[in-house]
PDB file of C-alpha atoms in Angstrom:
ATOM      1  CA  UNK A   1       0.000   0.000   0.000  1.00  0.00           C
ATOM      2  CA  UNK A   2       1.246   3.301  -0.530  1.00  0.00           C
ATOM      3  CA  UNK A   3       2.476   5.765   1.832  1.00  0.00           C
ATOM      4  CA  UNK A   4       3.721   9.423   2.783  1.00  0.00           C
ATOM      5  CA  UNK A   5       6.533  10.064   4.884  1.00  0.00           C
ATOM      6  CA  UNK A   6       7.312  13.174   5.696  1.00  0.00           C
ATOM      7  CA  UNK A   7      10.655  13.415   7.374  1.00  0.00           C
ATOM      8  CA  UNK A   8      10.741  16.389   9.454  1.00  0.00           C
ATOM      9  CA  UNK A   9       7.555  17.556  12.135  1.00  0.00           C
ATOM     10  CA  UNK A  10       8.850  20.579  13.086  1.00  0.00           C
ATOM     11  CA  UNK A  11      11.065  23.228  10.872  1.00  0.00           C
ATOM     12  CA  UNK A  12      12.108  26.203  12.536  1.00  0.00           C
ATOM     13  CA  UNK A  13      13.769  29.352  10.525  1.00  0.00           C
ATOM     14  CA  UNK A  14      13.863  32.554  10.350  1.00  0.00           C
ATOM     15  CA  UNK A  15      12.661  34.983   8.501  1.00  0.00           C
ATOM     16  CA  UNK A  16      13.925  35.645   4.660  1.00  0.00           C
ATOM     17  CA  UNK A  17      15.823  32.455   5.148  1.00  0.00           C
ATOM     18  CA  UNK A  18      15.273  29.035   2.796  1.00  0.00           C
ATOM     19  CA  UNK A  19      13.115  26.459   3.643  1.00  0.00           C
ATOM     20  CA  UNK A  20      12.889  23.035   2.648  1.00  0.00           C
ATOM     21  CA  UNK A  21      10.330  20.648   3.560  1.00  0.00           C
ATOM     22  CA  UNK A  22      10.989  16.866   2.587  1.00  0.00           C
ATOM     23  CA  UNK A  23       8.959  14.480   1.636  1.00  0.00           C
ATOM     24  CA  UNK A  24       9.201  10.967   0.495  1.00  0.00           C
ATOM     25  CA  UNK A  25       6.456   8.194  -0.752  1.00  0.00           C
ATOM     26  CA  UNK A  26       7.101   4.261  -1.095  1.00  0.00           C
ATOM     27  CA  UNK A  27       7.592   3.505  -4.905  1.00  0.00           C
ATOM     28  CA  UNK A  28       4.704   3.108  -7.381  1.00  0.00           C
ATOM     29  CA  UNK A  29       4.628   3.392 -11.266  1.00  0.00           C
ATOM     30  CA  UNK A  30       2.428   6.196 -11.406  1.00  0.00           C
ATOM     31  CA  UNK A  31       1.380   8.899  -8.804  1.00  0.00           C
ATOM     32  CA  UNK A  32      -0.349  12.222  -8.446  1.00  0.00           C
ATOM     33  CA  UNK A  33       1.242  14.254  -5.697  1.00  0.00           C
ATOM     34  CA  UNK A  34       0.709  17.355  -3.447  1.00  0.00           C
ATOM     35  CA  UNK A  35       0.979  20.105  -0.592  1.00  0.00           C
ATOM     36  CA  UNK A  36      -1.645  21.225   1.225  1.00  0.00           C
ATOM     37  CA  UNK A  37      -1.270  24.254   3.669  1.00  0.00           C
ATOM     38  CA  UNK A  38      -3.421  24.383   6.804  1.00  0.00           C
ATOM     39  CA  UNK A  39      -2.989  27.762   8.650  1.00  0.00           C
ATOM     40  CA  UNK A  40      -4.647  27.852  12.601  1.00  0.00           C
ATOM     41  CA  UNK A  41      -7.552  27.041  12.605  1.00  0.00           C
ATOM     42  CA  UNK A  42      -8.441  26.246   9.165  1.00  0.00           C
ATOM     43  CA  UNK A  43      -9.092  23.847   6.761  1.00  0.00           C
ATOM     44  CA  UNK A  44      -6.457  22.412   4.039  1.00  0.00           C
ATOM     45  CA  UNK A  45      -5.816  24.352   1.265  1.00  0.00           C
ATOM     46  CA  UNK A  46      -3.959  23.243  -1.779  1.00  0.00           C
ATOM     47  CA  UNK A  47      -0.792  24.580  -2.387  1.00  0.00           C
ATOM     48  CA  UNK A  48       0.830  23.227  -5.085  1.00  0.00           C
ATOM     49  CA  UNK A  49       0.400  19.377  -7.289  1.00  0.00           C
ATOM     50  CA  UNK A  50       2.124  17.405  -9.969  1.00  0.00           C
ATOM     51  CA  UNK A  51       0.154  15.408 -12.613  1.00  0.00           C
ATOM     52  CA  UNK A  52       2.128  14.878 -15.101  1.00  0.00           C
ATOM     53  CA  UNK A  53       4.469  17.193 -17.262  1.00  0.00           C
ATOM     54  CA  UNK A  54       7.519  18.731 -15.564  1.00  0.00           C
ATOM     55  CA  UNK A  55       8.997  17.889 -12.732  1.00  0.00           C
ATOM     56  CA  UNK A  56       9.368  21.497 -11.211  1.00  0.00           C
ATOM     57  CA  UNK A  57       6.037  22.646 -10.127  1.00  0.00           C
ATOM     58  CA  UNK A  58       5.354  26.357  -8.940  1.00  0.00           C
ATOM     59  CA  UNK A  59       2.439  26.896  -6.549  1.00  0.00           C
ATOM     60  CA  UNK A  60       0.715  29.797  -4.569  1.00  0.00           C
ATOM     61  CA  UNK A  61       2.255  31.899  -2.541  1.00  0.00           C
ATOM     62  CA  UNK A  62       5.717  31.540  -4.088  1.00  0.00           C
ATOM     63  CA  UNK A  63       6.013  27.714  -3.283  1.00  0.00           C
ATOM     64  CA  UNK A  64       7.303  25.421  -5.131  1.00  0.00           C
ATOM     65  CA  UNK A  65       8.238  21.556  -5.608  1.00  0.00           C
ATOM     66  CA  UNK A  66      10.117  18.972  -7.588  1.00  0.00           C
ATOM     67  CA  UNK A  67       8.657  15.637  -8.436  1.00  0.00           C
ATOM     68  CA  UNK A  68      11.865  13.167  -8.081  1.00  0.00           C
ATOM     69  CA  UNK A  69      10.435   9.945  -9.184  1.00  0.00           C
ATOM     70  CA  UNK A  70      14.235   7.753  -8.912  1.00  0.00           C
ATOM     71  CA  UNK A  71      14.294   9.052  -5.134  1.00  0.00           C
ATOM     72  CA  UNK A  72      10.568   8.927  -4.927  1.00  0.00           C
ATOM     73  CA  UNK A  73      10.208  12.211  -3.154  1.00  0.00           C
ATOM     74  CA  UNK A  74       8.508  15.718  -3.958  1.00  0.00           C
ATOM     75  CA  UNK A  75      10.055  18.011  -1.369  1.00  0.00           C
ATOM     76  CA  UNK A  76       8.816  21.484  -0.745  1.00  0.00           C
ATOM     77  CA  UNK A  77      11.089  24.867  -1.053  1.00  0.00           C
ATOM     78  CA  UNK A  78      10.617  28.539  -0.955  1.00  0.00           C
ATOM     79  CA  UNK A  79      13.776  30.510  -1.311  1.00  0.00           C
ATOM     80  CA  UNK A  80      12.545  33.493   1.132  1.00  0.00           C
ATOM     81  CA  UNK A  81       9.841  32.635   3.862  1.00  0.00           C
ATOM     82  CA  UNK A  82       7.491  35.332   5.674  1.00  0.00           C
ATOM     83  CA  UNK A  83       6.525  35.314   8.967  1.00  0.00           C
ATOM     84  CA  UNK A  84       2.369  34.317   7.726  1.00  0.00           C
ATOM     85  CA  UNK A  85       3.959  31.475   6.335  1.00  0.00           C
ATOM     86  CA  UNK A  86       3.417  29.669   9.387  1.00  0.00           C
ATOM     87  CA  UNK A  87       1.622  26.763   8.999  1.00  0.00           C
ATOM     88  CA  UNK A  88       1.495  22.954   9.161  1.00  0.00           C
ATOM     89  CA  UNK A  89       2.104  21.421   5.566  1.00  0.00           C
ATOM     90  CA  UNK A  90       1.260  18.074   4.605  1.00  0.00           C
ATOM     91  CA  UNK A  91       2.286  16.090   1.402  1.00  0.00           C
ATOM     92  CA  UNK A  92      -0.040  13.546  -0.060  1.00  0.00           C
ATOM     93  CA  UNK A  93       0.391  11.205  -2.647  1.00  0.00           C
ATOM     94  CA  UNK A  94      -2.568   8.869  -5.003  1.00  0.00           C
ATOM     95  CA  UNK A  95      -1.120   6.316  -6.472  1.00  0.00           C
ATOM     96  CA  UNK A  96      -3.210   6.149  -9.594  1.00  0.00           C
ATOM     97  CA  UNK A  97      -3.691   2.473 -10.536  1.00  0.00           C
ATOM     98  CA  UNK A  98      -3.691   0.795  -7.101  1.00  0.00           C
ATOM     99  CA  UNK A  99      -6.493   3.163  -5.116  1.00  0.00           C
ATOM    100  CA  UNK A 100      -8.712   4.449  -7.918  1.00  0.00           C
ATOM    101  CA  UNK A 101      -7.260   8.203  -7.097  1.00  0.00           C
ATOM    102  CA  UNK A 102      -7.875   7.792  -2.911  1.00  0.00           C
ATOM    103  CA  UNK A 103      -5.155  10.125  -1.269  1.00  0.00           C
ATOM    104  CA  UNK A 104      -2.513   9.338   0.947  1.00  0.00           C
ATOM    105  CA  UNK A 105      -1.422  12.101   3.982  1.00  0.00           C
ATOM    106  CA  UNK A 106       1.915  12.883   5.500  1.00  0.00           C
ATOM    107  CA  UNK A 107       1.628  13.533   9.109  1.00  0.00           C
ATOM    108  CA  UNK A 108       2.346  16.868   8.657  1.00  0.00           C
ATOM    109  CA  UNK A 109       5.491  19.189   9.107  1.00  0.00           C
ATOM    110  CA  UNK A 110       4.580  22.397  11.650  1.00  0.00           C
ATOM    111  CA  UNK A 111       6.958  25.179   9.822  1.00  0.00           C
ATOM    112  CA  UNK A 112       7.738  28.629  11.970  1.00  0.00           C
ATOM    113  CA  UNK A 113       9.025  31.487  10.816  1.00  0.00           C
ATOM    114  CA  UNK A 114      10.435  33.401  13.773  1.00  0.00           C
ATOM    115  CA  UNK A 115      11.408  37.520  13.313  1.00  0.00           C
TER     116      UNK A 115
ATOM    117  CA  UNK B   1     -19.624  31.442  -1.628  1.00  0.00           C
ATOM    118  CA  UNK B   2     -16.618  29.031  -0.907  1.00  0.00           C
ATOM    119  CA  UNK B   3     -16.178  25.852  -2.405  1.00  0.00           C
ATOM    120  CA  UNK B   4     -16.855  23.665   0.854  1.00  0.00           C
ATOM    121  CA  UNK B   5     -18.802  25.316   3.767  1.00  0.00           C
ATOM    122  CA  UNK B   6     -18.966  23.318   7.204  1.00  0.00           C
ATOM    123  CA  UNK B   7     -21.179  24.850   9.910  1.00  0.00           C
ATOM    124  CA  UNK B   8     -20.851  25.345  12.838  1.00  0.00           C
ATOM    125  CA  UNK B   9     -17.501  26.392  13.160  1.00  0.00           C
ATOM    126  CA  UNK B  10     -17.137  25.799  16.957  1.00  0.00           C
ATOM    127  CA  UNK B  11     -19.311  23.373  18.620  1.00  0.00           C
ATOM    128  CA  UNK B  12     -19.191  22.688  22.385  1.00  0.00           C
ATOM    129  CA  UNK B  13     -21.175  19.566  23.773  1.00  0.00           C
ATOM    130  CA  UNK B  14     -21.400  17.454  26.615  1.00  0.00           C
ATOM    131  CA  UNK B  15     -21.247  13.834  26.655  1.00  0.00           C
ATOM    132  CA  UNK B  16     -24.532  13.385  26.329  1.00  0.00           C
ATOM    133  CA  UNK B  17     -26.181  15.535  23.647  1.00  0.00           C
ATOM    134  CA  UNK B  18     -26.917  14.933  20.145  1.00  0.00           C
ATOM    135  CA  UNK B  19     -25.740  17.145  17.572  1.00  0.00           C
ATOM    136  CA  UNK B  20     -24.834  17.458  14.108  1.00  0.00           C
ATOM    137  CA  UNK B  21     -22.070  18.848  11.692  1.00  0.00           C
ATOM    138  CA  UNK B  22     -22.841  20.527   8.629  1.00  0.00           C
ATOM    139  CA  UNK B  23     -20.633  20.151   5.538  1.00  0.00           C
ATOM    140  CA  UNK B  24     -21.979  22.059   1.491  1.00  0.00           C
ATOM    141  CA  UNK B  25     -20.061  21.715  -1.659  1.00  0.00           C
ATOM    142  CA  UNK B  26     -21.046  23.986  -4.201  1.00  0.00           C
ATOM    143  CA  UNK B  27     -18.249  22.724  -6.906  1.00  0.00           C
ATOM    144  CA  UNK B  28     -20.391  19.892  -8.153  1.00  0.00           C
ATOM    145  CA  UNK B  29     -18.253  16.935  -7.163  1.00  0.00           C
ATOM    146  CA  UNK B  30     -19.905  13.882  -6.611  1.00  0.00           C
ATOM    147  CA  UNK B  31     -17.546  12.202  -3.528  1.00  0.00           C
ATOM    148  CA  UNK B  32     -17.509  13.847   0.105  1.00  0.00           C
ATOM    149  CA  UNK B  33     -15.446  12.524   2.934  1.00  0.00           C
ATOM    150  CA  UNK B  34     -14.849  13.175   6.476  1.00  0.00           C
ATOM    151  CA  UNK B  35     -11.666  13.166   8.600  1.00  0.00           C
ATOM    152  CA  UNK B  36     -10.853  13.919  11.969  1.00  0.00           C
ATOM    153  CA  UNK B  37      -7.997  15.961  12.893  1.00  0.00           C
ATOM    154  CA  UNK B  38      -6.699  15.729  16.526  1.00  0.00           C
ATOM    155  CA  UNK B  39      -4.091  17.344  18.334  1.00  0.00           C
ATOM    156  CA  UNK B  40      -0.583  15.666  17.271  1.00  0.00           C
ATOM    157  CA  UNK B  41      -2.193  13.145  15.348  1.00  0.00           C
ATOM    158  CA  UNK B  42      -2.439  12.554  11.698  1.00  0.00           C
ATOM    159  CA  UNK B  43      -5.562  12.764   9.705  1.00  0.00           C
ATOM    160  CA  UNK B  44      -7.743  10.416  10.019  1.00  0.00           C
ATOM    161  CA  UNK B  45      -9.744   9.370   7.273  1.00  0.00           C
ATOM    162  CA  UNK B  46     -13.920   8.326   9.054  1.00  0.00           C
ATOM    163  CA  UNK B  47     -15.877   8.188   6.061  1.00  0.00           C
ATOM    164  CA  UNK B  48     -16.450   8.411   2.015  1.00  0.00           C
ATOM    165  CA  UNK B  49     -19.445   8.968   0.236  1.00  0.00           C
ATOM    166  CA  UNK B  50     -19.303   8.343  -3.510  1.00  0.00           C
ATOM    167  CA  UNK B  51     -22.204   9.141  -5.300  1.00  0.00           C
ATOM    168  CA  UNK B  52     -24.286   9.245  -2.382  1.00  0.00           C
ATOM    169  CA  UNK B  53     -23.704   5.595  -1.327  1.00  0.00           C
ATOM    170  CA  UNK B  54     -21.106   4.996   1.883  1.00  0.00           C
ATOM    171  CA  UNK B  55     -17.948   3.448   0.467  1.00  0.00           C
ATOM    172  CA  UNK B  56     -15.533   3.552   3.217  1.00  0.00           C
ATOM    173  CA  UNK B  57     -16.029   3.334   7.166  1.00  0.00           C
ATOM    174  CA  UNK B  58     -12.589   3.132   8.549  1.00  0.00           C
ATOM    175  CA  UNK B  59     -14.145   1.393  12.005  1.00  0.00           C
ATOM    176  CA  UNK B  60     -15.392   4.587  13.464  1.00  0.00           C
ATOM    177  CA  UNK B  61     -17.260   4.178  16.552  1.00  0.00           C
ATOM    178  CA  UNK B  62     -21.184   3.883  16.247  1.00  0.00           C
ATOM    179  CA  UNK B  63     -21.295   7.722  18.329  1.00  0.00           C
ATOM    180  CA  UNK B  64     -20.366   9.185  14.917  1.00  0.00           C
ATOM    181  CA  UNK B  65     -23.272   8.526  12.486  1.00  0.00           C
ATOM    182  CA  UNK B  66     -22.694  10.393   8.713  1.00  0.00           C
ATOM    183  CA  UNK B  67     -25.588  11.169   6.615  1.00  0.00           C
ATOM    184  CA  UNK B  68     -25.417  12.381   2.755  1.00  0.00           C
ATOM    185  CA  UNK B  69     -28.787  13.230   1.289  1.00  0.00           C
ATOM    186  CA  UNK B  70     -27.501  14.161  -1.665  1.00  0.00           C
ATOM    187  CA  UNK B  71     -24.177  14.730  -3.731  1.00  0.00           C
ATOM    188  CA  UNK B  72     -23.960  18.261  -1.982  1.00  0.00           C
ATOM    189  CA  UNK B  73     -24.262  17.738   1.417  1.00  0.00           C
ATOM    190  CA  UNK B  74     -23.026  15.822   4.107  1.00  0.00           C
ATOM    191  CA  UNK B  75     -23.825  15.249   7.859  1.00  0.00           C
ATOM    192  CA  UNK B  76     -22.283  13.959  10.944  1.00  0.00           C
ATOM    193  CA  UNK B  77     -24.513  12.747  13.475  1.00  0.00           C
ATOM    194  CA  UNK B  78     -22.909  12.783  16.975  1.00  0.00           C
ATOM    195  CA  UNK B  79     -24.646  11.429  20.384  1.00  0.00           C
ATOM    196  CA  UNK B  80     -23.076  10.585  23.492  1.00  0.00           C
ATOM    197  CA  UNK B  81     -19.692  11.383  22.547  1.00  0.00           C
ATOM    198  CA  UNK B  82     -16.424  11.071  25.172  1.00  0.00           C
ATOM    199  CA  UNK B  83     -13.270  13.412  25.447  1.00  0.00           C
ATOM    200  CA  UNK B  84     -11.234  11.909  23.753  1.00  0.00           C
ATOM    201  CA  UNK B  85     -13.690  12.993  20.109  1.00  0.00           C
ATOM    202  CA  UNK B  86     -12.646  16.632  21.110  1.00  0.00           C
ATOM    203  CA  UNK B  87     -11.035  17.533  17.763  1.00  0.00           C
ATOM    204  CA  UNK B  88     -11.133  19.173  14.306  1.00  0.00           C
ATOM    205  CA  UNK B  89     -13.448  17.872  12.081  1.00  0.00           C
ATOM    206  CA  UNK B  90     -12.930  18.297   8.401  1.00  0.00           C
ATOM    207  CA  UNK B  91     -14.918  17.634   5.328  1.00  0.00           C
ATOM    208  CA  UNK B  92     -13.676  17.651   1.466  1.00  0.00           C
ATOM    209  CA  UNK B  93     -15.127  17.094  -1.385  1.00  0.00           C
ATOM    210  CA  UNK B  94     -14.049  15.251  -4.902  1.00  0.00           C
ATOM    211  CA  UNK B  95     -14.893  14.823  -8.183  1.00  0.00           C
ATOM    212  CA  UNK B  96     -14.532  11.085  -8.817  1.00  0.00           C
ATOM    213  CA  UNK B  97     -13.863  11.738 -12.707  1.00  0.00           C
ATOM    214  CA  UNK B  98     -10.910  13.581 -12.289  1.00  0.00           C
ATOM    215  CA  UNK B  99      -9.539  10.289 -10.506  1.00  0.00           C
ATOM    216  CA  UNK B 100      -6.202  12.721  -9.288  1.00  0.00           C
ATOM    217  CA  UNK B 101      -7.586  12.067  -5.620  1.00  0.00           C
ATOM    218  CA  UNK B 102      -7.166  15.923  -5.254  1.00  0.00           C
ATOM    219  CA  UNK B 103      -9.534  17.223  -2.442  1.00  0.00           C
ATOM    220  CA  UNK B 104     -10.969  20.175  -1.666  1.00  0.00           C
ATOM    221  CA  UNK B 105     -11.431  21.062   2.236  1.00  0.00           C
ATOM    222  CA  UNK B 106     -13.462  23.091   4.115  1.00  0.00           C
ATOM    223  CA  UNK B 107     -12.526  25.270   7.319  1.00  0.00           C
ATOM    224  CA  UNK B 108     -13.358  22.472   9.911  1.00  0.00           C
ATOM    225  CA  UNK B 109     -15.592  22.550  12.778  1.00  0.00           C
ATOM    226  CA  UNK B 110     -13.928  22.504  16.114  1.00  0.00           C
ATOM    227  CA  UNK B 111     -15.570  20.183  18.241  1.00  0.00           C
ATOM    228  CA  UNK B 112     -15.346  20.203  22.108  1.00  0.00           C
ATOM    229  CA  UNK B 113     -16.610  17.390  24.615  1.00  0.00           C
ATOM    230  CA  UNK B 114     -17.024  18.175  28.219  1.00  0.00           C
TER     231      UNK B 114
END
């Protein structure tokens, strides 16, 4: 069965510094994958996801992610992080053939961005 | 109006009321799902709806009863919960078609159980 691992729960940095947060799945032939943002107390919101097509994908908020399918990971950067980007991120993965499309969470990483 | 609305927001109950959560898609998908989000925990996946018929019950306790009249709404039924259900509930929505498994989520409704 498929699954997310996301390898760090916590991420501290400060502000205007690089972030990176990692995720990795377990190997499958085919896979949709994506970041969700959950701010406090709110729902998940999409970030970013790779279908298909390039392997660098650009989200909101000046996100972005690269689809590594020979290390089976799709890690999360932003080159300059703000202070409201402080949220919990999760990665999820479908693995298209195996779960008709059902989506597979991370347990989350908690980023803060301290001044 | 948002994609998903859940109502109420905040909900405080004791153990032995009955209430119920209140989850609206207005993007026309025809799955809708709840989870559970608890402190430090990972999401937990309670229910699926697909096309209006319950497809996945991931051995919830009988307290939590969903209920989805139609492709745009969904409900969860809760009677003498404990504690320990004190959490974030979430609902999403999915078009089946698109068979990404993308969801779309709506703000949650905080549950509390004295």
């Amino acid at each position: 069965a498929q699954s997310v691992t996301q390898l760090d729960s916590q991420v501290p940095v400060f502000e205007e510094a690089p972030v990176e947060l990692r995720c990795n799945y377990s190997s499958s032939v085919s896979v949709y994958l994506f970041w969700y943002v959950q701010y406090p107390n709110q729902g998940l919101q999409l970030l970013l996801k790779y279908l298909s097509g390039s392997t660098l994908v650009k989200g909101i908020n000046g996100f972005e992610a690269e689809f590594n399918k020979s290390q089976t990971s799709f890690h999360l950067r932003k080159p300059s992080v703000h202070i409201s980007d402080t949220a919990e991120y999760f990665c999820a993965v479908s693995d298209v053939y195996n779960q008709g499309g059902k989506l597979i969470f991370g347990q989350g990483t908690e980023l803060s961005v301290k001044p | 109006e948002t994609g998903v609305t859940q109502t109420p927001r905040h909900l405080v109950m004791g153990m032995t009321n009955k209430k119920s959560l209140k989850c609206e898609q207005h993007l026309g998908h025809n799955a809708m799902y709840w989870y559970k989000q608890s402190a430090k925990k990972p999401l937990e996946l309670m229910f699926v709806y697909s096309l209006e018929e319950r497809v996945e019950n991931n051995s919830v306790p009988s307290r939590f009863s969903p209920e989805c009249p139609n492709s745009s709404h969904l409900f969860l039924h809760l009677h003498t919960l404990q504690p320990e259900d004190s959490a974030l509930y979430l609902c999403a929505s999915s078009q089946l078609a698109a068979n990404t498994g993308e969801l779309f989520f709506g703000e949650g409704s905080r549950l509390t159980v004295l």
